[in-house]
Amino acid sequence: MAAFISCHACSFLSTSKPVTPRIPTNHFRFPVSQRSAWTRKLGPRCFSQYPPPFQNQKKAKSFSLKECAISIALAVGLVTGVPAMDWCADAYAATPALPDLSVLISGPPIKDPGALLRNALPIDNKAIREVQKPLEDISESLKLAGVKALDSVERNVRQASRALKQGKSLIIAGLAESKKENGVELLGKLEVGMDELEQIVVDRNRDAIAPKQKELLQYVGDVEEDMVDGFPYEVPEEYQNMPLLKGRATVDMKVKVKDNPNLDECVLRIVLDGYNAPVTSGNFLDLVERHFYDGMEIQRADGFVVQTGDPEGPAEGFIDPSTEKPRTVPLEIMVEGEKIPFYGATLEELGLYKAQTKLPFNAFGTMAMARDEFDDNSASSQIFWLLKESELTPSNANILDGRYAVFGYVTENEILLADLKVGDVIESIQVVSGLDNLVNPSYKIVAG
């Protein structure tokens, strides 16, 4: 039975019933030779479904200015639109994770899933990023009233067009040799589309701007993917034989919605990011190809998350029929500035309070693995989508980043997640592209 755990003054996601806390010994940072043991913080547990009676087991700790600021910021977020969450009055952290105040106020987070995916690609090409950014800024410009919006969009388009002309040779130089021909062709389409967008703005055709922007950003993202030359790192040895997604894949999830006459069809497009979570996304894609989720009900929908993946029966995850054993995957977190993910430990446990995750919980429809609260490596098949956007706190200054493995985003029709209810049925999840990036596919193994 899936459980939703509420601790440390926030809601955490869990895949199983409470277990006895333990100090794990398998927390490490790749390579394995650098493995270190990390002491898990232990605190009172409180569960949203069956909250325990208040017990003042610890003396109240005095708040520093930094703690007060963070508490006030979180309170403002709750008042101004963050979904209500269960609170535990005596919840505390033995070693509190307190990011610098500058992290909290460093600027608005990127909430667009497409932008997050583009930024998460393992590339370092300033020229293409200088084209990408002003095109993305068009979304903010369109929020302005009247002619101010079109004037702002015009500046965005001119900036992007200028960056493309000035940086084209550097962009081409950054393409992977095996993908250069395709990348150059995409750049040609981008140039034509940029001219078309400029004309749309000149004609003051506001309604045509967003669709053309989306088209151009798709070209930009495709060019950036053509800059990735193979898979950029080696997965730790103990996970190399698991299903791994070495690249990206796209799937369509079709859900049959009950008791909602306003919603006839619900198809969510999801992009899985194996560059930053190869083990987690590989496990999911392998289960998709097994049709594991087909016919499964939505099991939690509370305004904060939508969750599913708990199979019928006593098992809380996927039992591989070829081994008759449960398959679990480690906690997998890629951090900005690192070449490989961290495995088996939260960023808090690693002491990386300022680290920025490559796949943050910023977008509505962020997709991640649920797991047992006290076992970082207990994820198996239960997945959840976050029903919020991070307005208040940027990456790693919220309650989920660095604690749960994000491995994808809903990129189309994500708003429909808010309409899903417990009991709605996943009719199917179909792979649209990227299946050839899945290595060690266990679904091809026929149980003897």
Short mmCIF file of C-alpha atoms in Angstrom, two decimals:
data_model
loop_
_atom_site.label_atom_id
_atom_site.label_comp_id
_atom_site.label_asym_id
_atom_site.label_seq_id
_atom_site.Cartn_x
_atom_site.Cartn_y
_atom_site.Cartn_z
CA MET A 1 0.00 0.00 0.00
CA ALA A 2 1.42 3.36 -0.99
CA ALA A 3 1.81 5.93 1.75
CA PHE A 4 2.31 9.67 1.72
CA ILE A 5 4.67 10.75 4.47
CA SER A 6 4.72 14.17 6.06
CA CYS A 7 7.89 15.07 7.94
CA HIS A 8 10.25 17.98 8.59
CA ALA A 9 7.33 20.42 8.22
CA CYS A 10 6.59 19.26 4.69
CA SER A 11 5.17 16.37 2.69
CA PHE A 12 7.37 13.54 1.51
CA LEU A 13 6.50 10.72 -0.84
CA SER A 14 6.90 7.12 0.13
CA THR A 15 6.20 3.81 -1.48
CA SER A 16 5.62 1.69 1.57
CA LYS A 17 4.47 1.45 5.13
CA PRO A 18 6.69 2.89 7.88
CA VAL A 19 9.79 0.89 8.64
CA THR A 20 12.26 1.00 11.50
CA PRO A 21 14.81 3.74 10.89
CA ARG A 22 18.28 2.52 10.14
CA ILE A 23 21.66 3.99 9.30
CA PRO A 24 22.45 2.87 5.77
CA THR A 25 25.96 1.93 4.70
CA ASN A 26 25.49 2.01 0.95
CA HIS A 27 25.55 5.76 0.45
CA PHE A 28 28.32 6.77 -1.87
CA ARG A 29 29.41 9.06 -4.59
CA PHE A 30 30.75 7.52 -7.78
CA PRO A 31 33.39 6.18 -8.24
CA VAL A 32 32.84 3.32 -5.87
CA SER A 33 36.40 3.61 -4.61
CA GLN A 34 35.40 6.91 -3.03
CA ARG A 35 32.46 5.37 -1.20
CA SER A 36 31.69 6.96 2.16
CA ALA A 37 29.20 6.12 4.86
CA TRP A 38 26.67 8.76 5.70
CA THR A 39 24.64 8.99 8.86
CA ARG A 40 20.97 9.43 8.16
CA LYS A 41 19.28 12.13 10.14
CA LEU A 42 16.70 10.63 12.46
CA GLY A 43 13.67 12.55 13.57
CA PRO A 44 10.12 11.91 14.70
CA ARG A 45 7.98 10.46 11.95
CA CYS A 46 4.54 11.74 11.20
CA PHE A 47 2.16 10.40 8.62
CA SER A 48 -0.51 12.40 6.87
CA GLN A 49 -2.88 9.47 6.78
CA TYR A 50 -2.52 8.57 10.46
CA PRO A 51 -0.92 11.54 12.22
CA PRO A 52 0.46 10.64 15.64
CA PRO A 53 -0.49 12.64 18.72
CA PHE A 54 1.70 15.61 19.47
CA GLN A 55 4.61 14.73 21.69
CA ASN A 56 7.13 17.36 22.70
CA GLN A 57 10.14 15.06 22.65
CA LYS A 58 12.69 17.78 21.95
CA LYS A 59 13.14 21.23 23.42
CA ALA A 60 12.28 23.96 20.98
CA LYS A 61 15.38 25.27 19.24
CA SER A 62 15.93 28.99 18.87
CA PHE A 63 15.58 30.24 15.31
CA SER A 64 18.39 32.11 13.63
CA LEU A 65 17.65 34.98 11.25
CA LYS A 66 18.21 32.60 8.36
CA GLU A 67 15.74 30.05 9.71
CA CYS A 68 13.15 32.76 10.32
CA ALA A 69 13.47 34.08 6.80
CA ILE A 70 13.04 30.63 5.32
CA SER A 71 10.04 29.90 7.57
CA ILE A 72 8.39 33.18 6.58
CA ALA A 73 9.07 32.50 2.92
CA LEU A 74 7.51 29.06 3.13
CA ALA A 75 4.51 30.48 4.96
CA VAL A 76 4.01 33.09 2.26
CA GLY A 77 4.14 30.33 -0.32
CA LEU A 78 1.43 28.39 1.45
CA VAL A 79 -0.80 31.45 1.66
CA THR A 80 -0.26 32.45 -1.96
CA GLY A 81 -1.00 29.22 -3.72
CA VAL A 82 1.21 26.30 -2.78
CA PRO A 83 -1.16 23.36 -2.17
CA ALA A 84 -1.95 22.62 1.44
CA MET A 85 0.23 19.98 3.02
CA ASP A 86 0.06 18.02 6.24
CA TRP A 87 2.20 19.34 9.05
CA CYS A 88 3.70 17.63 12.03
CA ALA A 89 3.96 19.93 15.02
CA ASP A 90 7.07 18.29 16.49
CA ALA A 91 8.84 17.58 13.22
CA TYR A 92 12.46 18.72 13.09
CA ALA A 93 15.72 17.91 11.39
CA ALA A 94 18.66 16.76 13.46
CA THR A 95 20.94 18.51 10.98
CA PRO A 96 18.79 21.18 9.31
CA ALA A 97 19.43 21.95 5.67
CA LEU A 98 19.56 25.74 5.57
CA PRO A 99 20.49 27.18 2.20
CA ASP A 100 21.88 30.72 2.08
CA LEU A 101 19.24 33.41 1.83
CA SER A 102 20.75 34.41 -1.48
CA VAL A 103 19.66 31.07 -2.87
CA LEU A 104 16.06 31.76 -1.89
CA ILE A 105 15.97 35.15 -3.57
CA SER A 106 18.32 34.55 -6.49
CA GLY A 107 15.58 35.04 -9.08
CA PRO A 108 12.47 33.39 -10.47
CA PRO A 109 12.88 29.69 -11.25
CA ILE A 110 12.52 28.32 -14.76
CA LYS A 111 9.13 26.62 -14.82
CA ASP A 112 8.79 25.59 -18.45
CA PRO A 113 9.51 21.85 -18.87
CA GLY A 114 10.95 22.37 -22.33
CA ALA A 115 13.41 24.95 -21.04
CA LEU A 116 14.38 22.70 -18.13
CA LEU A 117 15.07 19.85 -20.52
CA ARG A 118 17.12 22.04 -22.85
CA ASN A 119 19.19 23.36 -19.96
CA ALA A 120 19.75 19.82 -18.66
CA LEU A 121 21.49 18.62 -21.81
CA PRO A 122 25.18 17.79 -21.28
CA ILE A 123 26.50 20.52 -23.58
CA ASP A 124 28.57 23.67 -23.16
CA ASN A 125 27.90 25.93 -26.12
CA LYS A 126 27.32 29.54 -25.19
CA ALA A 127 26.35 30.55 -28.74
CA ILE A 128 23.24 28.33 -28.90
CA ARG A 129 22.23 29.29 -25.36
CA GLU A 130 22.28 32.95 -26.41
CA VAL A 131 19.73 32.08 -29.08
CA GLN A 132 17.66 29.96 -26.71
CA LYS A 133 17.29 32.43 -23.85
CA PRO A 134 15.61 35.38 -25.65
CA LEU A 135 13.29 32.97 -27.46
CA GLU A 136 12.23 31.55 -24.09
CA ASP A 137 11.80 35.08 -22.69
CA ILE A 138 9.02 35.67 -25.22
CA SER A 139 6.70 33.78 -22.84
CA GLU A 140 7.24 36.42 -20.15
CA SER A 141 6.92 39.24 -22.68
CA LEU A 142 3.50 37.99 -23.76
CA LYS A 143 2.26 38.40 -20.21
CA LEU A 144 2.55 42.17 -20.53
CA ALA A 145 -0.51 44.21 -21.39
CA GLY A 146 -1.27 45.83 -24.74
CA VAL A 147 1.44 47.03 -27.09
CA LYS A 148 4.10 46.63 -24.40
CA ALA A 149 3.95 42.88 -24.98
CA LEU A 150 4.60 43.17 -28.72
CA ASP A 151 7.40 45.70 -28.21
CA SER A 152 9.06 43.37 -25.71
CA VAL A 153 8.63 40.36 -28.00
CA GLU A 154 10.20 42.36 -30.83
CA ARG A 155 13.28 42.97 -28.68
CA ASN A 156 13.45 39.26 -27.81
CA VAL A 157 13.26 38.24 -31.46
CA ARG A 158 15.89 40.73 -32.57
CA GLN A 159 18.23 39.57 -29.81
CA ALA A 160 17.77 35.92 -30.74
CA SER A 161 18.17 36.63 -34.46
CA ARG A 162 21.35 38.63 -33.87
CA ALA A 163 22.77 35.89 -31.63
CA LEU A 164 22.06 33.28 -34.30
CA LYS A 165 23.80 35.27 -37.06
CA GLN A 166 26.82 36.09 -34.91
CA GLY A 167 27.19 32.65 -33.33
CA LYS A 168 26.27 30.34 -36.21
CA SER A 169 29.84 29.19 -36.88
CA LEU A 170 30.37 28.41 -33.19
CA ILE A 171 27.08 26.52 -33.06
CA ILE A 172 28.07 24.41 -36.08
CA ALA A 173 31.48 23.77 -34.53
CA GLY A 174 29.73 22.43 -31.42
CA LEU A 175 27.71 19.80 -33.30
CA ALA A 176 28.72 16.16 -32.89
CA GLU A 177 30.45 15.00 -36.06
CA SER A 178 27.97 12.17 -36.63
CA LYS A 179 25.02 14.59 -36.30
CA LYS A 180 26.46 17.65 -38.03
CA GLU A 181 24.49 17.30 -41.26
CA ASN A 182 21.19 17.11 -39.41
CA GLY A 183 22.17 19.97 -37.11
CA VAL A 184 23.05 22.27 -40.02
CA GLU A 185 19.70 21.48 -41.64
CA LEU A 186 17.90 22.36 -38.41
CA LEU A 187 19.80 25.66 -38.19
CA GLY A 188 18.57 26.52 -41.68
CA LYS A 189 14.98 25.91 -40.58
CA LEU A 190 15.62 27.99 -37.47
CA GLU A 191 16.86 30.91 -39.54
CA VAL A 192 13.80 30.80 -41.81
CA GLY A 193 11.49 30.51 -38.81
CA MET A 194 13.18 33.47 -37.13
CA ASP A 195 12.46 35.65 -40.16
CA GLU A 196 8.85 34.46 -40.11
CA LEU A 197 8.53 35.33 -36.42
CA GLU A 198 9.92 38.80 -37.05
CA GLN A 199 7.26 39.33 -39.71
CA ILE A 200 4.55 38.08 -37.34
CA VAL A 201 5.62 40.71 -34.82
CA VAL A 202 5.73 43.43 -37.49
CA ASP A 203 2.17 42.45 -38.47
CA ARG A 204 1.18 42.67 -34.78
CA ASN A 205 -0.34 39.20 -34.99
CA ARG A 206 -0.16 38.41 -31.30
CA ASP A 207 -2.01 35.07 -31.51
CA ALA A 208 0.56 33.65 -33.93
CA ILE A 209 3.58 34.41 -31.74
CA ALA A 210 3.37 31.58 -29.19
CA PRO A 211 2.92 28.75 -31.76
CA LYS A 212 5.88 30.03 -33.80
CA GLN A 213 7.95 30.42 -30.63
CA LYS A 214 7.24 26.80 -29.74
CA GLU A 215 8.32 25.67 -33.21
CA LEU A 216 11.59 27.62 -33.03
CA LEU A 217 12.42 26.35 -29.54
CA GLN A 218 11.88 22.81 -30.79
CA TYR A 219 14.51 23.47 -33.47
CA VAL A 220 16.84 24.92 -30.83
CA GLY A 221 16.39 21.88 -28.59
CA ASP A 222 17.00 19.51 -31.49
CA VAL A 223 20.19 21.38 -32.45
CA GLU A 224 21.36 21.15 -28.84
CA GLU A 225 20.70 17.42 -28.78
CA ASP A 226 22.79 17.12 -31.93
CA MET A 227 25.67 18.53 -29.89
CA VAL A 228 25.67 15.52 -27.57
CA ASP A 229 28.24 13.03 -28.83
CA GLY A 230 27.30 9.65 -27.34
CA PHE A 231 26.54 9.02 -23.68
CA PRO A 232 28.78 11.27 -21.58
CA TYR A 233 29.78 9.00 -18.66
CA GLU A 234 29.91 5.47 -17.26
CA VAL A 235 27.17 4.32 -14.91
CA PRO A 236 28.56 2.74 -11.69
CA GLU A 237 29.46 -0.90 -12.12
CA GLU A 238 26.75 -2.25 -9.81
CA TYR A 239 24.03 -0.72 -12.02
CA GLN A 240 25.52 -1.37 -15.45
CA ASN A 241 23.45 -4.52 -16.04
CA MET A 242 20.15 -2.82 -15.22
CA PRO A 243 17.92 -1.31 -17.91
CA LEU A 244 19.54 2.04 -18.70
CA LEU A 245 18.25 4.90 -20.83
CA LYS A 246 21.36 6.36 -22.43
CA GLY A 247 19.77 9.44 -23.92
CA ARG A 248 16.17 10.56 -24.01
CA ALA A 249 12.84 8.98 -24.84
CA THR A 250 9.31 10.28 -25.30
CA VAL A 251 6.15 8.44 -24.25
CA ASP A 252 2.42 9.17 -24.47
CA MET A 253 0.32 8.18 -21.46
CA LYS A 254 -3.39 7.79 -22.17
CA VAL A 255 -5.68 7.97 -19.16
CA LYS A 256 -9.37 7.10 -19.05
CA VAL A 257 -10.94 9.75 -16.86
CA LYS A 258 -14.08 8.81 -14.95
CA ASP A 259 -16.89 11.11 -13.89
CA ASN A 260 -15.61 14.17 -15.75
CA PRO A 261 -17.91 15.15 -18.63
CA ASN A 262 -15.62 18.05 -19.52
CA LEU A 263 -12.68 15.80 -20.35
CA ASP A 264 -13.20 13.22 -23.09
CA GLU A 265 -9.57 12.28 -23.69
CA CYS A 266 -6.45 12.66 -21.60
CA VAL A 267 -3.11 12.03 -23.32
CA LEU A 268 0.01 13.29 -21.60
CA ARG A 269 3.30 13.50 -23.48
CA ILE A 270 6.30 12.82 -21.25
CA VAL A 271 9.99 13.26 -22.03
CA LEU A 272 12.30 10.95 -20.05
CA ASP A 273 15.83 12.23 -19.45
CA GLY A 274 18.37 9.44 -19.41
CA TYR A 275 21.31 11.82 -19.63
CA ASN A 276 20.73 12.84 -16.03
CA ALA A 277 18.88 9.78 -14.68
CA PRO A 278 19.81 6.74 -16.82
CA VAL A 279 19.01 4.10 -14.18
CA THR A 280 15.71 5.63 -13.06
CA SER A 281 14.38 6.41 -16.53
CA GLY A 282 15.67 3.10 -17.89
CA ASN A 283 13.79 1.23 -15.20
CA PHE A 284 10.58 3.12 -16.03
CA LEU A 285 10.87 2.67 -19.80
CA ASP A 286 11.52 -1.04 -19.31
CA LEU A 287 8.32 -1.29 -17.24
CA VAL A 288 6.45 0.64 -19.93
CA GLU A 289 7.53 -1.93 -22.52
CA ARG A 290 6.32 -4.68 -20.17
CA HIS A 291 2.91 -2.91 -20.12
CA PHE A 292 3.28 -2.82 -16.35
CA TYR A 293 1.24 0.36 -16.01
CA ASP A 294 -1.46 -0.48 -18.54
CA GLY A 295 -4.80 -0.83 -16.74
CA MET A 296 -3.42 0.52 -13.47
CA GLU A 297 -5.43 3.09 -11.55
CA ILE A 298 -4.32 6.49 -10.33
CA GLN A 299 -3.74 5.83 -6.65
CA ARG A 300 -3.25 9.28 -5.23
CA ALA A 301 -4.49 12.68 -6.42
CA ASP A 302 -4.58 15.27 -3.66
CA GLY A 303 -3.82 18.57 -5.36
CA PHE A 304 -0.13 18.24 -4.51
CA VAL A 305 0.80 15.13 -6.48
CA VAL A 306 -0.68 12.47 -8.72
CA GLN A 307 0.77 9.04 -7.95
CA THR A 308 0.53 5.48 -9.29
CA GLY A 309 2.62 2.36 -9.75
CA ASP A 310 1.71 0.25 -6.71
CA PRO A 311 0.72 -3.16 -8.13
CA GLU A 312 -2.10 -5.26 -6.73
CA GLY A 313 -1.15 -7.72 -4.01
CA PRO A 314 1.40 -7.50 -1.20
CA ALA A 315 4.28 -6.33 -3.39
CA GLU A 316 4.98 -2.60 -3.24
CA GLY A 317 6.98 -2.57 -6.46
CA PHE A 318 7.87 -4.55 -9.57
CA ILE A 319 8.66 -8.25 -9.17
CA ASP A 320 10.77 -9.37 -12.12
CA PRO A 321 9.23 -12.67 -13.32
CA SER A 322 12.59 -13.84 -14.65
CA THR A 323 14.14 -13.65 -11.17
CA GLU A 324 11.00 -13.68 -8.97
CA LYS A 325 12.67 -10.92 -6.97
CA PRO A 326 11.76 -7.27 -6.50
CA ARG A 327 13.67 -4.81 -8.66
CA THR A 328 14.69 -1.60 -6.99
CA VAL A 329 16.68 1.34 -8.24
CA PRO A 330 18.97 3.67 -6.30
CA LEU A 331 18.31 7.30 -5.59
CA GLU A 332 19.90 9.09 -8.55
CA ILE A 333 20.53 12.84 -8.50
CA MET A 334 22.52 14.81 -11.08
CA VAL A 335 23.91 18.12 -9.87
CA GLU A 336 25.01 21.19 -11.82
CA GLY A 337 28.76 21.13 -12.35
CA GLU A 338 29.06 17.36 -11.91
CA LYS A 339 29.73 14.96 -14.77
CA ILE A 340 27.91 11.98 -13.24
CA PRO A 341 24.95 11.60 -10.84
CA PHE A 342 25.19 10.96 -7.13
CA TYR A 343 23.80 7.58 -6.14
CA GLY A 344 22.33 6.26 -2.91
CA ALA A 345 22.19 9.47 -0.85
CA THR A 346 20.17 12.65 -0.71
CA LEU A 347 21.99 15.92 -1.29
CA GLU A 348 21.15 16.82 2.29
CA GLU A 349 22.91 13.70 3.53
CA LEU A 350 25.88 14.55 1.36
CA GLY A 351 26.02 18.04 2.83
CA LEU A 352 25.42 19.65 -0.56
CA TYR A 353 22.90 22.22 0.59
CA LYS A 354 23.72 24.75 -2.13
CA ALA A 355 23.90 22.25 -5.00
CA GLN A 356 21.51 22.81 -7.89
CA THR A 357 19.88 19.72 -9.35
CA LYS A 358 19.95 19.37 -13.15
CA LEU A 359 16.32 18.20 -13.12
CA PRO A 360 14.59 20.35 -10.50
CA PHE A 361 11.01 20.18 -9.21
CA ASN A 362 10.20 23.52 -10.83
CA ALA A 363 7.62 22.58 -13.45
CA PHE A 364 4.00 21.56 -13.12
CA GLY A 365 4.13 17.88 -14.09
CA THR A 366 7.66 17.14 -12.88
CA MET A 367 7.92 13.32 -12.85
CA ALA A 368 9.84 11.47 -10.14
CA MET A 369 10.18 8.16 -8.30
CA ALA A 370 8.44 7.52 -5.01
CA ARG A 371 10.36 5.57 -2.38
CA ASP A 372 10.36 4.51 1.24
CA GLU A 373 11.10 7.42 3.55
CA PHE A 374 13.99 5.72 5.30
CA ASP A 375 15.56 3.86 2.39
CA ASP A 376 17.02 5.97 -0.40
CA ASN A 377 17.42 2.94 -2.64
CA SER A 378 13.91 1.50 -2.34
CA ALA A 379 12.32 2.97 -5.50
CA SER A 380 10.84 0.37 -7.84
CA SER A 381 7.72 1.17 -9.85
CA GLN A 382 5.80 3.87 -7.98
CA ILE A 383 5.93 7.24 -9.71
CA PHE A 384 4.46 10.67 -9.06
CA TRP A 385 3.89 13.97 -10.82
CA LEU A 386 4.12 17.24 -8.94
CA LEU A 387 1.08 19.52 -9.26
CA LYS A 388 2.78 22.82 -8.58
CA GLU A 389 5.19 25.34 -10.00
CA SER A 390 8.06 26.67 -7.94
CA GLU A 391 7.27 30.37 -7.60
CA LEU A 392 8.78 30.92 -4.18
CA THR A 393 11.91 28.83 -4.09
CA PRO A 394 14.45 28.00 -6.77
CA SER A 395 16.11 24.63 -7.26
CA ASN A 396 17.22 22.81 -4.11
CA ALA A 397 15.65 25.40 -1.81
CA ASN A 398 12.36 23.48 -1.70
CA ILE A 399 11.26 20.29 0.02
CA LEU A 400 11.80 17.79 -2.82
CA ASP A 401 14.92 18.67 -4.82
CA GLY A 402 17.81 16.41 -3.94
CA ARG A 403 15.58 14.00 -2.02
CA TYR A 404 13.69 12.33 -4.86
CA ALA A 405 14.88 11.29 -8.30
CA VAL A 406 13.37 13.37 -11.09
CA PHE A 407 13.62 11.64 -14.46
CA GLY A 408 11.28 13.51 -16.77
CA TYR A 409 8.65 16.14 -17.38
CA VAL A 410 5.18 16.21 -18.88
CA THR A 411 5.67 18.48 -21.88
CA GLU A 412 2.19 18.48 -23.44
CA ASN A 413 -1.24 18.64 -21.78
CA GLU A 414 0.37 18.74 -18.34
CA ILE A 415 -2.52 20.85 -17.01
CA LEU A 416 -4.77 17.79 -17.40
CA LEU A 417 -2.93 16.19 -14.47
CA ALA A 418 -4.99 18.45 -12.20
CA ASP A 419 -8.17 16.77 -13.46
CA LEU A 420 -7.07 13.24 -12.61
CA LYS A 421 -8.72 11.51 -9.68
CA VAL A 422 -8.14 8.33 -7.72
CA GLY A 423 -9.61 5.49 -9.74
CA ASP A 424 -8.93 6.96 -13.17
CA VAL A 425 -7.24 4.30 -15.28
CA ILE A 426 -4.04 4.40 -17.30
CA GLU A 427 -5.16 2.78 -20.54
CA SER A 428 -1.69 2.66 -22.04
CA ILE A 429 1.77 4.19 -22.14
CA GLN A 430 3.23 4.12 -25.65
CA VAL A 431 6.82 4.89 -26.61
CA VAL A 432 6.90 7.65 -29.24
CA SER A 433 10.67 7.86 -29.70
CA GLY A 434 13.96 6.95 -28.06
CA LEU A 435 13.42 3.24 -27.42
CA ASP A 436 16.72 2.56 -29.18
CA ASN A 437 18.43 4.46 -26.33
CA LEU A 438 17.35 1.75 -23.86
CA VAL A 439 20.13 -0.74 -23.17
CA ASN A 440 19.83 -4.02 -21.23
CA PRO A 441 16.06 -4.18 -21.76
CA SER A 442 14.84 -6.85 -19.37
CA TYR A 443 11.41 -6.95 -20.99
CA LYS A 444 12.97 -8.97 -23.80
CA ILE A 445 13.99 -11.71 -21.37
CA VAL A 446 11.40 -14.49 -21.35
CA ALA A 447 11.00 -16.10 -17.97
CA GLY A 448 11.85 -19.75 -18.12
#
